[in-house]
């Protein structure tokens, strides 16, 4: 299994080579900035002690990586997963620095994670774990320091427990004037959340899809077929917004496998069926609910190899690697998961002329609406869903145009083009601060 942090450093080194000539008068500063960006500013780690339902206590390893805060407070989600590792959290925090720079929101990058399979915990144990993590974080975060959010397997409810615990810790220290709501995003609407946050990552991805389709010269959306690996929050909202705009979503999958329906599936019915039966693979038997009579069950690997126009990996990292990259038949890939393609696979895809919209651009809608949520919390004034969607659109579209322009000008792939714009913004700010 490749090391995600090493991958993120390899990507940065490649970008640095391409950007170097822009900094001929500041070569030393540029080199120093790149060197600094290879390692997070700080990585905290601990063992959380959690009381279980049977009265015993259990330990869980937890991390928070703060990568860079040149452009603003560290920002990024918290992941609960059995495969979380320090190296993964470091990589994810690095990608958050680029992601925030891509849409131009005023943050740096951070990421947290706990090694846990949340499906094995009861609701109460999950709450205890989340409160214990908030205790660990309390003196390391704040609206102007580090602003956590949900990521894989973390929800609005988990953010609500964390805000509550964080606020209790502030009160204990007599810091009652601090704003606890502005310290976490992805909160439920009733507790300072933003309209549109839940759907934001998927919706932002579809805003990018629309511009990509224009550039690729497709003129009739119904002919554009899309396969999505992953049908959690991101995959579902991507599928829903794409289908509503007339695209043909032909496959979705979850951890148990996928379904392929050449004439297109209905994301809402499929989600309803997944909820009722535990997985999309159980949905073909129930034609009335899911309307998939001509579909078939396929594996997660087969989803990646379907002959479709657009492939959307929306689950975990490293799913497209050197051994399966040459089997990808899609014309373009929109990376809705973080880090789903390894650097070796990138090279193969690029050689095969597969257009790539990388994670830090494609899934930036989530953190961008987190920024809107934070801005609303700090103002104490709340926007409508329409306000959110109207403000998200130009940020996603501009980020896409910047990427495309860079791609054409420098004859590089989508990832390099996006990283070049992002790394340049971060390095310029570091030089401007004069602290390197
Ligand atoms: N976890 C999401 C991401 O990777 C959202 C982060 C945030 O809103 O801070 O982009």
Short mmCIF file of C-alpha atoms and ligand atoms in Angstrom, two decimals:
data_model
loop_
_atom_site.label_atom_id
_atom_site.label_comp_id
_atom_site.label_asym_id
_atom_site.label_seq_id
_atom_site.Cartn_x
_atom_site.Cartn_y
_atom_site.Cartn_z
CA UNK A 1 0.00 0.00 0.00
CA UNK A 2 1.59 3.30 -0.98
CA UNK A 3 2.25 5.91 1.69
CA UNK A 4 -0.14 8.85 1.09
CA UNK A 5 2.20 11.41 2.65
CA UNK A 6 5.07 10.30 0.41
CA UNK A 7 2.68 10.66 -2.52
CA UNK A 8 1.80 14.21 -1.49
CA UNK A 9 5.50 15.11 -1.21
CA UNK A 10 6.23 13.56 -4.62
CA UNK A 11 3.43 15.68 -6.11
CA UNK A 12 4.82 18.83 -4.46
CA UNK A 13 8.32 18.14 -5.81
CA UNK A 14 6.96 17.77 -9.32
CA UNK A 15 5.05 21.04 -9.01
CA UNK A 16 8.11 22.81 -7.62
CA UNK A 17 10.11 21.82 -10.73
CA UNK A 18 7.46 23.37 -12.95
CA UNK A 19 7.12 26.58 -10.91
CA UNK A 20 10.82 27.18 -10.26
CA UNK A 21 11.40 29.38 -13.30
CA UNK A 22 8.75 31.86 -12.07
CA UNK A 23 10.93 32.51 -9.02
CA UNK A 24 14.32 33.08 -10.66
CA UNK A 25 14.84 36.28 -8.60
CA UNK A 26 13.78 34.59 -5.33
CA UNK A 27 15.16 31.11 -5.80
CA UNK A 28 16.36 30.62 -2.23
CA UNK A 29 13.08 31.73 -0.69
CA UNK A 30 11.16 29.50 -3.09
CA UNK A 31 13.28 26.46 -2.22
CA UNK A 32 12.87 27.14 1.51
CA UNK A 33 9.10 27.49 1.18
CA UNK A 34 8.82 24.22 -0.75
CA UNK A 35 10.99 22.44 1.82
CA UNK A 36 8.77 23.72 4.63
CA UNK A 37 5.62 22.62 2.81
CA UNK A 38 6.86 19.01 2.65
CA UNK A 39 6.18 18.58 6.38
CA UNK A 40 3.17 19.75 8.39
CA UNK A 41 3.82 22.60 10.86
CA UNK A 42 2.77 20.28 13.69
CA UNK A 43 1.19 16.85 14.12
CA UNK A 44 -0.48 16.12 17.45
CA UNK A 45 -1.18 12.56 18.47
CA UNK A 46 -2.68 10.93 21.51
CA UNK A 47 -4.53 7.90 22.83
CA UNK A 48 -8.11 8.72 23.72
CA UNK A 49 -9.53 6.81 26.62
CA UNK A 50 -13.22 6.09 26.08
CA UNK A 51 -15.80 4.57 28.42
CA UNK A 52 -17.63 1.73 26.69
CA UNK A 53 -21.22 0.63 27.35
CA UNK A 54 -20.10 -2.33 29.47
CA UNK A 55 -18.22 0.01 31.81
CA UNK A 56 -14.77 -0.91 30.50
CA UNK A 57 -12.49 1.65 28.97
CA UNK A 58 -10.87 1.38 25.58
CA UNK A 59 -8.05 3.33 23.93
CA UNK A 60 -8.16 4.82 20.43
CA UNK A 61 -5.26 6.43 18.65
CA UNK A 62 -6.03 9.96 17.40
CA UNK A 63 -4.25 12.64 15.39
CA UNK A 64 -4.54 16.26 14.27
CA UNK A 65 -2.15 17.53 11.64
CA UNK A 66 -1.78 21.30 11.09
CA UNK A 67 0.03 21.61 7.79
CA UNK A 68 0.30 25.30 6.93
CA UNK A 69 -1.43 28.51 8.04
CA UNK A 70 0.18 31.13 5.80
CA UNK A 71 -3.16 31.98 4.14
CA UNK A 72 -5.34 31.69 7.27
CA UNK A 73 -6.36 29.30 10.07
CA UNK A 74 -5.72 25.58 9.55
CA UNK A 75 -8.87 24.02 8.09
CA UNK A 76 -9.96 20.45 7.49
CA UNK A 77 -12.08 17.54 8.55
CA UNK A 78 -11.83 14.75 11.09
CA UNK A 79 -11.93 11.17 9.83
CA UNK A 80 -13.11 8.11 11.76
CA UNK A 81 -11.82 4.97 10.04
CA UNK A 82 -9.99 1.78 10.92
CA UNK A 83 -7.31 2.55 8.29
CA UNK A 84 -6.48 6.06 9.55
CA UNK A 85 -2.75 6.52 10.08
CA UNK A 86 -0.44 9.39 10.92
CA UNK A 87 0.92 9.39 7.35
CA UNK A 88 -2.58 9.57 5.93
CA UNK A 89 -3.58 12.47 8.18
CA UNK A 90 -0.39 14.33 7.23
CA UNK A 91 -1.13 13.87 3.53
CA UNK A 92 -4.76 14.90 3.92
CA UNK A 93 -3.73 18.07 5.78
CA UNK A 94 -1.30 18.91 2.96
CA UNK A 95 -4.06 18.48 0.37
CA UNK A 96 -6.29 20.78 2.46
CA UNK A 97 -3.68 23.56 2.14
CA UNK A 98 -3.86 23.26 -1.66
CA UNK A 99 -7.63 22.86 -1.65
CA UNK A 100 -8.26 26.07 0.27
CA UNK A 101 -5.84 27.94 -2.01
CA UNK A 102 -7.56 26.56 -5.14
CA UNK A 103 -10.89 28.32 -4.52
CA UNK A 104 -9.12 31.20 -2.78
CA UNK A 105 -10.78 30.83 0.63
CA UNK A 106 -8.73 32.33 3.47
CA UNK A 107 -7.49 29.17 5.17
CA UNK A 108 -4.51 26.90 5.44
CA UNK A 109 -4.69 23.12 5.74
CA UNK A 110 -5.34 20.73 8.61
CA UNK A 111 -6.80 17.27 9.13
CA UNK A 112 -7.69 15.00 12.01
CA UNK A 113 -8.36 11.32 12.35
CA UNK A 114 -9.12 8.55 14.82
CA UNK A 115 -8.28 4.89 14.23
CA UNK A 116 -11.71 3.40 14.79
CA UNK A 117 -14.42 1.54 12.94
CA UNK A 118 -17.37 3.68 14.01
CA UNK A 119 -19.84 1.01 12.88
CA UNK A 120 -18.66 -1.09 15.83
CA UNK A 121 -19.55 1.59 18.41
CA UNK A 122 -22.93 2.31 19.97
CA UNK A 123 -24.33 5.86 19.73
CA UNK A 124 -23.22 6.57 23.32
CA UNK A 125 -19.70 5.21 22.71
CA UNK A 126 -19.46 7.35 19.57
CA UNK A 127 -20.46 10.39 21.61
CA UNK A 128 -17.90 9.59 24.34
CA UNK A 129 -15.18 9.17 21.70
CA UNK A 130 -16.09 12.47 20.01
CA UNK A 131 -16.17 14.38 23.30
CA UNK A 132 -12.84 12.90 24.28
CA UNK A 133 -11.35 13.99 20.93
CA UNK A 134 -12.76 17.50 21.47
CA UNK A 135 -11.05 17.58 24.90
CA UNK A 136 -7.77 16.68 23.22
CA UNK A 137 -8.26 19.41 20.58
CA UNK A 138 -9.69 22.19 22.76
CA UNK A 139 -6.46 24.14 23.32
CA UNK A 140 -5.23 23.59 19.76
CA UNK A 141 -8.19 24.99 17.81
CA UNK A 142 -10.29 28.15 17.54
CA UNK A 143 -11.95 30.30 14.84
CA UNK A 144 -8.62 31.98 14.06
CA UNK A 145 -6.40 28.98 14.78
CA UNK A 146 -7.76 25.73 13.37
CA UNK A 147 -11.32 24.97 12.28
CA UNK A 148 -12.22 21.24 12.09
CA UNK A 149 -15.15 19.79 10.13
CA UNK A 150 -16.59 16.39 9.12
CA UNK A 151 -14.76 13.97 6.83
CA UNK A 152 -15.17 10.22 6.21
CA UNK A 153 -17.68 8.74 8.73
CA UNK A 154 -18.14 11.95 10.71
CA UNK A 155 -21.47 13.76 10.76
CA UNK A 156 -23.26 16.91 11.85
CA UNK A 157 -24.22 15.13 15.08
CA UNK A 158 -20.55 14.44 15.81
CA UNK A 159 -19.74 18.12 15.18
CA UNK A 160 -22.57 19.07 17.58
CA UNK A 161 -21.07 16.92 20.39
CA UNK A 162 -17.65 18.41 19.71
CA UNK A 163 -18.90 22.04 19.75
CA UNK A 164 -20.71 21.35 23.01
CA UNK A 165 -17.63 19.79 24.60
CA UNK A 166 -15.38 22.55 23.29
CA UNK A 167 -17.74 25.21 24.69
CA UNK A 168 -17.71 23.45 28.11
CA UNK A 169 -13.92 23.50 28.07
CA UNK A 170 -13.89 27.21 27.19
CA UNK A 171 -16.23 27.94 30.10
CA UNK A 172 -14.05 25.94 32.49
CA UNK A 173 -11.17 28.23 31.53
CA UNK A 174 -13.37 31.32 31.92
CA UNK A 175 -13.18 32.02 28.19
CA UNK A 176 -16.91 32.59 27.82
CA UNK A 177 -16.47 35.40 25.30
CA UNK A 178 -15.00 33.03 22.68
CA UNK A 179 -17.18 31.98 19.74
CA UNK A 180 -17.54 28.18 19.87
CA UNK A 181 -19.69 28.00 16.70
CA UNK A 182 -16.94 29.47 14.51
CA UNK A 183 -14.53 26.72 15.61
CA UNK A 184 -16.25 23.80 13.85
CA UNK A 185 -18.04 23.65 10.50
CA UNK A 186 -20.37 21.03 9.04
CA UNK A 187 -22.61 21.50 12.06
CA UNK A 188 -26.35 20.75 12.00
CA UNK A 189 -28.56 23.64 10.89
CA UNK A 190 -30.04 23.96 14.38
CA UNK A 191 -26.58 24.56 15.83
CA UNK A 192 -25.04 27.19 13.56
CA UNK A 193 -24.74 25.06 10.43
CA UNK A 194 -25.16 26.50 6.94
CA UNK A 195 -27.87 25.88 4.43
CA UNK A 196 -26.39 23.86 1.58
CA UNK A 197 -23.40 22.45 3.54
CA UNK A 198 -24.52 18.83 3.38
CA UNK A 199 -24.83 18.75 -0.40
CA UNK A 200 -21.96 21.19 -1.03
CA UNK A 201 -19.17 18.77 -1.97
CA UNK A 202 -21.29 16.87 -4.50
CA UNK A 203 -22.85 20.06 -5.85
CA UNK A 204 -19.46 21.75 -6.25
CA UNK A 205 -18.27 18.69 -8.18
CA UNK A 206 -21.23 18.94 -10.55
CA UNK A 207 -20.53 22.66 -11.09
CA UNK A 208 -17.06 21.56 -12.23
CA UNK A 209 -18.55 18.74 -14.34
CA UNK A 210 -20.67 21.29 -16.25
CA UNK A 211 -17.61 23.35 -17.24
CA UNK A 212 -15.59 20.23 -18.07
CA UNK A 213 -18.29 18.92 -20.40
CA UNK A 214 -18.26 22.26 -22.24
CA UNK A 215 -14.49 22.05 -22.68
CA UNK A 216 -14.72 18.43 -23.86
CA UNK A 217 -17.25 19.48 -26.49
CA UNK A 218 -20.21 17.32 -25.43
CA UNK A 219 -23.41 19.03 -26.48
CA UNK A 220 -26.14 16.79 -25.17
CA UNK A 221 -25.96 15.87 -21.47
CA UNK A 222 -28.11 12.78 -21.76
CA UNK A 223 -25.40 11.13 -23.79
CA UNK A 224 -22.84 11.71 -21.08
CA UNK A 225 -22.51 8.58 -18.94
CA UNK A 226 -21.14 8.75 -15.41
CA UNK A 227 -19.94 5.98 -13.06
CA UNK A 228 -19.49 6.81 -9.39
CA UNK A 229 -17.46 4.71 -6.98
CA UNK A 230 -18.79 5.45 -3.50
CA UNK A 231 -22.36 6.30 -2.56
CA UNK A 232 -21.97 8.11 0.75
CA UNK A 233 -22.70 11.81 1.18
CA UNK A 234 -20.38 12.95 -1.65
CA UNK A 235 -21.27 10.25 -4.19
CA UNK A 236 -24.99 10.58 -3.54
CA UNK A 237 -25.14 14.37 -3.90
CA UNK A 238 -22.94 14.26 -7.00
CA UNK A 239 -25.25 11.64 -8.53
CA UNK A 240 -28.38 13.55 -7.56
CA UNK A 241 -27.27 16.93 -8.95
CA UNK A 242 -25.86 15.30 -12.10
CA UNK A 243 -29.06 13.31 -12.76
CA UNK A 244 -31.21 16.40 -12.12
CA UNK A 245 -29.23 18.23 -14.80
CA UNK A 246 -29.87 15.43 -17.28
CA UNK A 247 -26.64 13.40 -17.09
CA UNK A 248 -26.86 9.63 -17.29
CA UNK A 249 -25.61 8.16 -13.99
CA UNK A 250 -25.08 4.52 -14.95
CA UNK A 251 -23.28 3.08 -11.90
CA UNK A 252 -22.83 3.66 -8.19
CA UNK A 253 -21.18 1.50 -5.52
CA UNK A 254 -20.63 1.21 -1.80
CA UNK A 255 -18.24 -0.89 0.31
CA UNK A 256 -20.17 -4.07 -0.60
CA UNK A 257 -20.10 -3.59 -4.40
CA UNK A 258 -21.83 -1.69 -7.18
CA UNK A 259 -24.74 -1.65 -9.59
CA UNK A 260 -24.49 -0.93 -13.32
CA UNK A 261 -27.63 0.27 -15.08
CA UNK A 262 -26.82 1.29 -18.69
CA UNK A 263 -30.02 3.31 -19.18
CA UNK A 264 -29.30 5.29 -16.01
CA UNK A 265 -30.40 5.03 -12.39
CA UNK A 266 -32.40 7.24 -10.10
CA UNK A 267 -30.09 8.38 -7.25
CA UNK A 268 -32.93 9.08 -4.79
CA UNK A 269 -34.58 5.72 -5.27
CA UNK A 270 -31.20 4.01 -5.08
CA UNK A 271 -30.38 5.78 -1.82
CA UNK A 272 -33.77 4.91 -0.39
CA UNK A 273 -33.13 1.27 -1.28
CA UNK A 274 -29.58 1.32 0.09
CA UNK A 275 -30.92 2.66 3.40
CA UNK A 276 -33.60 -0.03 3.52
CA UNK A 277 -31.33 -2.95 2.53
CA UNK A 278 -27.88 -1.92 3.69
CA UNK A 279 -26.19 -1.77 0.27
CA UNK A 280 -26.84 -0.82 -3.34
CA UNK A 281 -26.02 -4.40 -4.37
CA UNK A 282 -29.27 -5.49 -2.75
CA UNK A 283 -31.31 -3.09 -4.84
CA UNK A 284 -31.68 -4.90 -8.15
CA UNK A 285 -34.02 -7.47 -6.65
CA UNK A 286 -36.47 -4.75 -5.76
CA UNK A 287 -37.47 -3.34 -9.13
CA UNK A 288 -40.35 -1.25 -7.87
CA UNK A 289 -38.20 0.71 -5.48
CA UNK A 290 -35.08 1.17 -7.56
CA UNK A 291 -36.24 0.88 -11.13
CA UNK A 292 -33.15 -1.04 -12.18
CA UNK A 293 -34.55 -4.01 -14.05
CA UNK A 294 -31.87 -3.97 -16.71
CA UNK A 295 -29.03 -3.50 -14.29
CA UNK A 296 -26.44 -5.89 -12.93
CA UNK A 297 -24.37 -6.15 -9.80
CA UNK A 298 -20.66 -5.44 -10.32
CA UNK A 299 -17.60 -5.17 -8.07
CA UNK A 300 -16.02 -1.94 -6.94
CA UNK A 301 -13.06 -2.66 -9.23
CA UNK A 302 -15.42 -3.12 -12.20
CA UNK A 303 -16.99 0.29 -11.54
CA UNK A 304 -13.58 1.86 -12.18
CA UNK A 305 -13.18 -0.01 -15.46
CA UNK A 306 -16.58 0.75 -17.03
CA UNK A 307 -16.72 2.19 -20.52
CA UNK A 308 -18.20 5.56 -19.51
CA UNK A 309 -17.52 9.19 -20.31
CA UNK A 310 -16.88 10.34 -16.76
CA UNK A 311 -15.53 8.31 -13.86
CA UNK A 312 -16.02 9.70 -10.35
CA UNK A 313 -14.07 8.00 -7.56
CA UNK A 314 -15.90 9.27 -4.46
CA UNK A 315 -14.75 6.87 -1.75
CA UNK A 316 -11.26 6.42 -0.29
CA UNK A 317 -7.67 6.96 -1.49
CA UNK A 318 -5.40 4.86 -3.73
CA UNK A 319 -8.21 3.00 -5.54
CA UNK A 320 -6.67 3.69 -8.96
CA UNK A 321 -3.09 2.43 -8.89
CA UNK A 322 -0.39 1.15 -11.25
CA UNK A 323 -2.09 -2.24 -11.68
CA UNK A 324 -5.52 -1.02 -12.76
CA UNK A 325 -4.90 2.46 -14.23
CA UNK A 326 -4.45 1.12 -17.76
CA UNK A 327 -7.89 -0.53 -17.53
CA UNK A 328 -9.69 2.80 -17.01
CA UNK A 329 -11.78 3.50 -20.12
CA UNK A 330 -13.42 6.77 -19.06
CA UNK A 331 -12.59 9.91 -21.06
CA UNK A 332 -12.26 12.00 -17.90
CA UNK A 333 -11.99 11.47 -14.15
CA UNK A 334 -13.42 13.82 -11.54
CA UNK A 335 -11.77 12.97 -8.21
CA UNK A 336 -14.41 13.51 -5.56
CA UNK A 337 -12.55 11.41 -2.95
CA UNK A 338 -9.29 12.70 -1.51
CA UNK A 339 -6.26 11.05 -3.14
CA UNK A 340 -7.96 8.21 -5.05
CA UNK A 341 -5.20 8.02 -7.71
CA UNK A 342 -1.58 7.12 -6.92
CA UNK A 343 1.26 9.08 -8.63
CA UNK A 344 2.19 5.99 -10.73
CA UNK A 345 -1.40 5.72 -11.91
CA UNK A 346 -1.46 9.46 -12.70
CA UNK A 347 1.33 8.93 -15.23
CA UNK A 348 -0.50 6.05 -16.93
CA UNK A 349 -3.77 8.00 -17.12
CA UNK A 350 -2.04 11.06 -18.49
CA UNK A 351 -0.28 8.94 -21.17
CA UNK A 352 -3.69 7.56 -22.13
CA UNK A 353 -4.99 11.14 -22.51
CA UNK A 354 -7.58 10.78 -19.77
CA UNK A 355 -8.51 14.25 -18.55
CA UNK A 356 -8.21 14.64 -14.80
CA UNK A 357 -9.94 17.09 -12.46
CA UNK A 358 -8.08 16.55 -9.19
CA UNK A 359 -9.54 16.23 -5.70
CA UNK A 360 -8.36 19.59 -4.42
CA UNK A 361 -10.46 21.28 -7.11
CA UNK A 362 -13.30 18.79 -7.67
CA UNK A 363 -14.29 18.34 -4.03
CA UNK A 364 -13.48 21.87 -2.84
CA UNK A 365 -17.19 22.73 -2.67
CA UNK A 366 -17.37 21.19 0.82
CA UNK A 367 -14.71 23.29 2.44
CA UNK A 368 -15.86 26.35 0.51
CA UNK A 369 -19.32 26.11 2.06
CA UNK A 370 -17.57 25.43 5.39
CA UNK A 371 -16.00 28.85 4.86
CA UNK A 372 -19.47 30.32 4.27
CA UNK A 373 -20.66 28.62 7.47
CA UNK A 374 -17.74 30.07 9.43
CA UNK A 375 -18.40 33.55 7.96
CA UNK A 376 -22.08 33.27 8.99
CA UNK A 377 -21.11 32.13 12.51
CA UNK A 378 -18.74 35.07 12.91
CA UNK A 379 -21.39 37.52 11.62
CA UNK A 380 -24.27 35.87 13.48
CA UNK A 381 -26.26 36.40 10.28
CA UNK A 382 -27.52 33.42 8.29
CA UNK A 383 -27.93 33.03 4.53
CA UNK A 384 -30.49 31.13 2.43
CA UNK A 385 -29.61 28.04 0.40
CA UNK A 386 -29.88 30.23 -2.71
CA UNK A 387 -27.29 32.66 -1.29
CA UNK A 388 -24.95 29.74 -0.66
CA UNK A 389 -25.37 28.21 -4.12
CA UNK A 390 -24.98 31.61 -5.82
CA UNK A 391 -21.77 32.31 -3.90
CA UNK A 392 -20.35 28.81 -4.48
CA UNK A 393 -20.81 28.82 -8.27
CA UNK A 394 -18.33 31.60 -9.20
CA UNK A 395 -15.67 30.23 -6.82
CA UNK A 396 -15.88 26.73 -8.35
CA UNK A 397 -16.05 28.08 -11.91
CA UNK A 398 -13.09 30.42 -11.43
CA UNK A 399 -11.04 27.62 -9.88
CA UNK A 400 -11.85 25.42 -12.88
CA UNK A 401 -10.94 28.16 -15.42
CA UNK A 402 -7.65 28.87 -13.60
CA UNK A 403 -6.82 25.17 -13.80
CA UNK A 404 -7.74 24.92 -17.49
CA UNK A 405 -5.73 28.01 -18.40
CA UNK A 406 -2.67 26.69 -16.55
CA UNK A 407 -3.13 23.27 -18.22
CA UNK A 408 -3.21 24.80 -21.71
CA UNK A 409 -0.39 27.30 -21.07
CA UNK A 410 2.04 24.79 -19.55
CA UNK A 411 0.88 21.63 -21.36
CA UNK A 412 0.50 19.76 -18.06
CA UNK A 413 -2.25 17.48 -16.74
CA UNK A 414 -5.15 18.70 -14.59
CA UNK A 415 -3.49 17.76 -11.31
CA UNK A 416 -0.26 19.58 -12.08
CA UNK A 417 -2.18 22.60 -13.36
CA UNK A 418 -4.31 22.82 -10.22
CA UNK A 419 -1.39 22.24 -7.87
CA UNK A 420 0.66 24.86 -9.70
CA UNK A 421 -2.01 27.53 -9.10
CA UNK A 422 -2.47 26.43 -5.48
CA UNK A 423 1.18 26.04 -4.50
CA UNK A 424 1.99 29.38 -6.12
CA UNK A 425 -0.64 31.14 -3.98
CA UNK A 426 0.69 29.53 -0.78
CA UNK A 427 4.36 30.17 -1.57
CA UNK A 428 3.66 33.80 -2.55
CA UNK A 429 1.91 34.36 0.78
CA UNK A 430 4.77 32.74 2.70
CA UNK A 431 7.26 35.02 0.90
CA UNK A 432 5.03 38.03 1.52
CA UNK A 433 5.02 37.30 5.24
CA UNK A 434 8.80 37.34 5.18
CA UNK A 435 9.01 34.55 7.70
CA UNK A 436 10.95 31.99 5.68
N1 LIG B 1 -13.54 16.94 4.82
C1 LIG B 1 -13.84 17.84 3.75
C2 LIG B 1 -12.66 17.93 2.80
O1 LIG B 1 -11.78 17.09 2.79
C3 LIG B 1 -14.30 19.19 4.26
C4 LIG B 1 -13.31 19.92 5.09
C5 LIG B 1 -13.86 21.18 5.71
O2 LIG B 1 -14.97 21.56 5.48
O3 LIG B 1 -13.08 21.79 6.47
O4 LIG B 1 -12.61 18.77 1.97
#
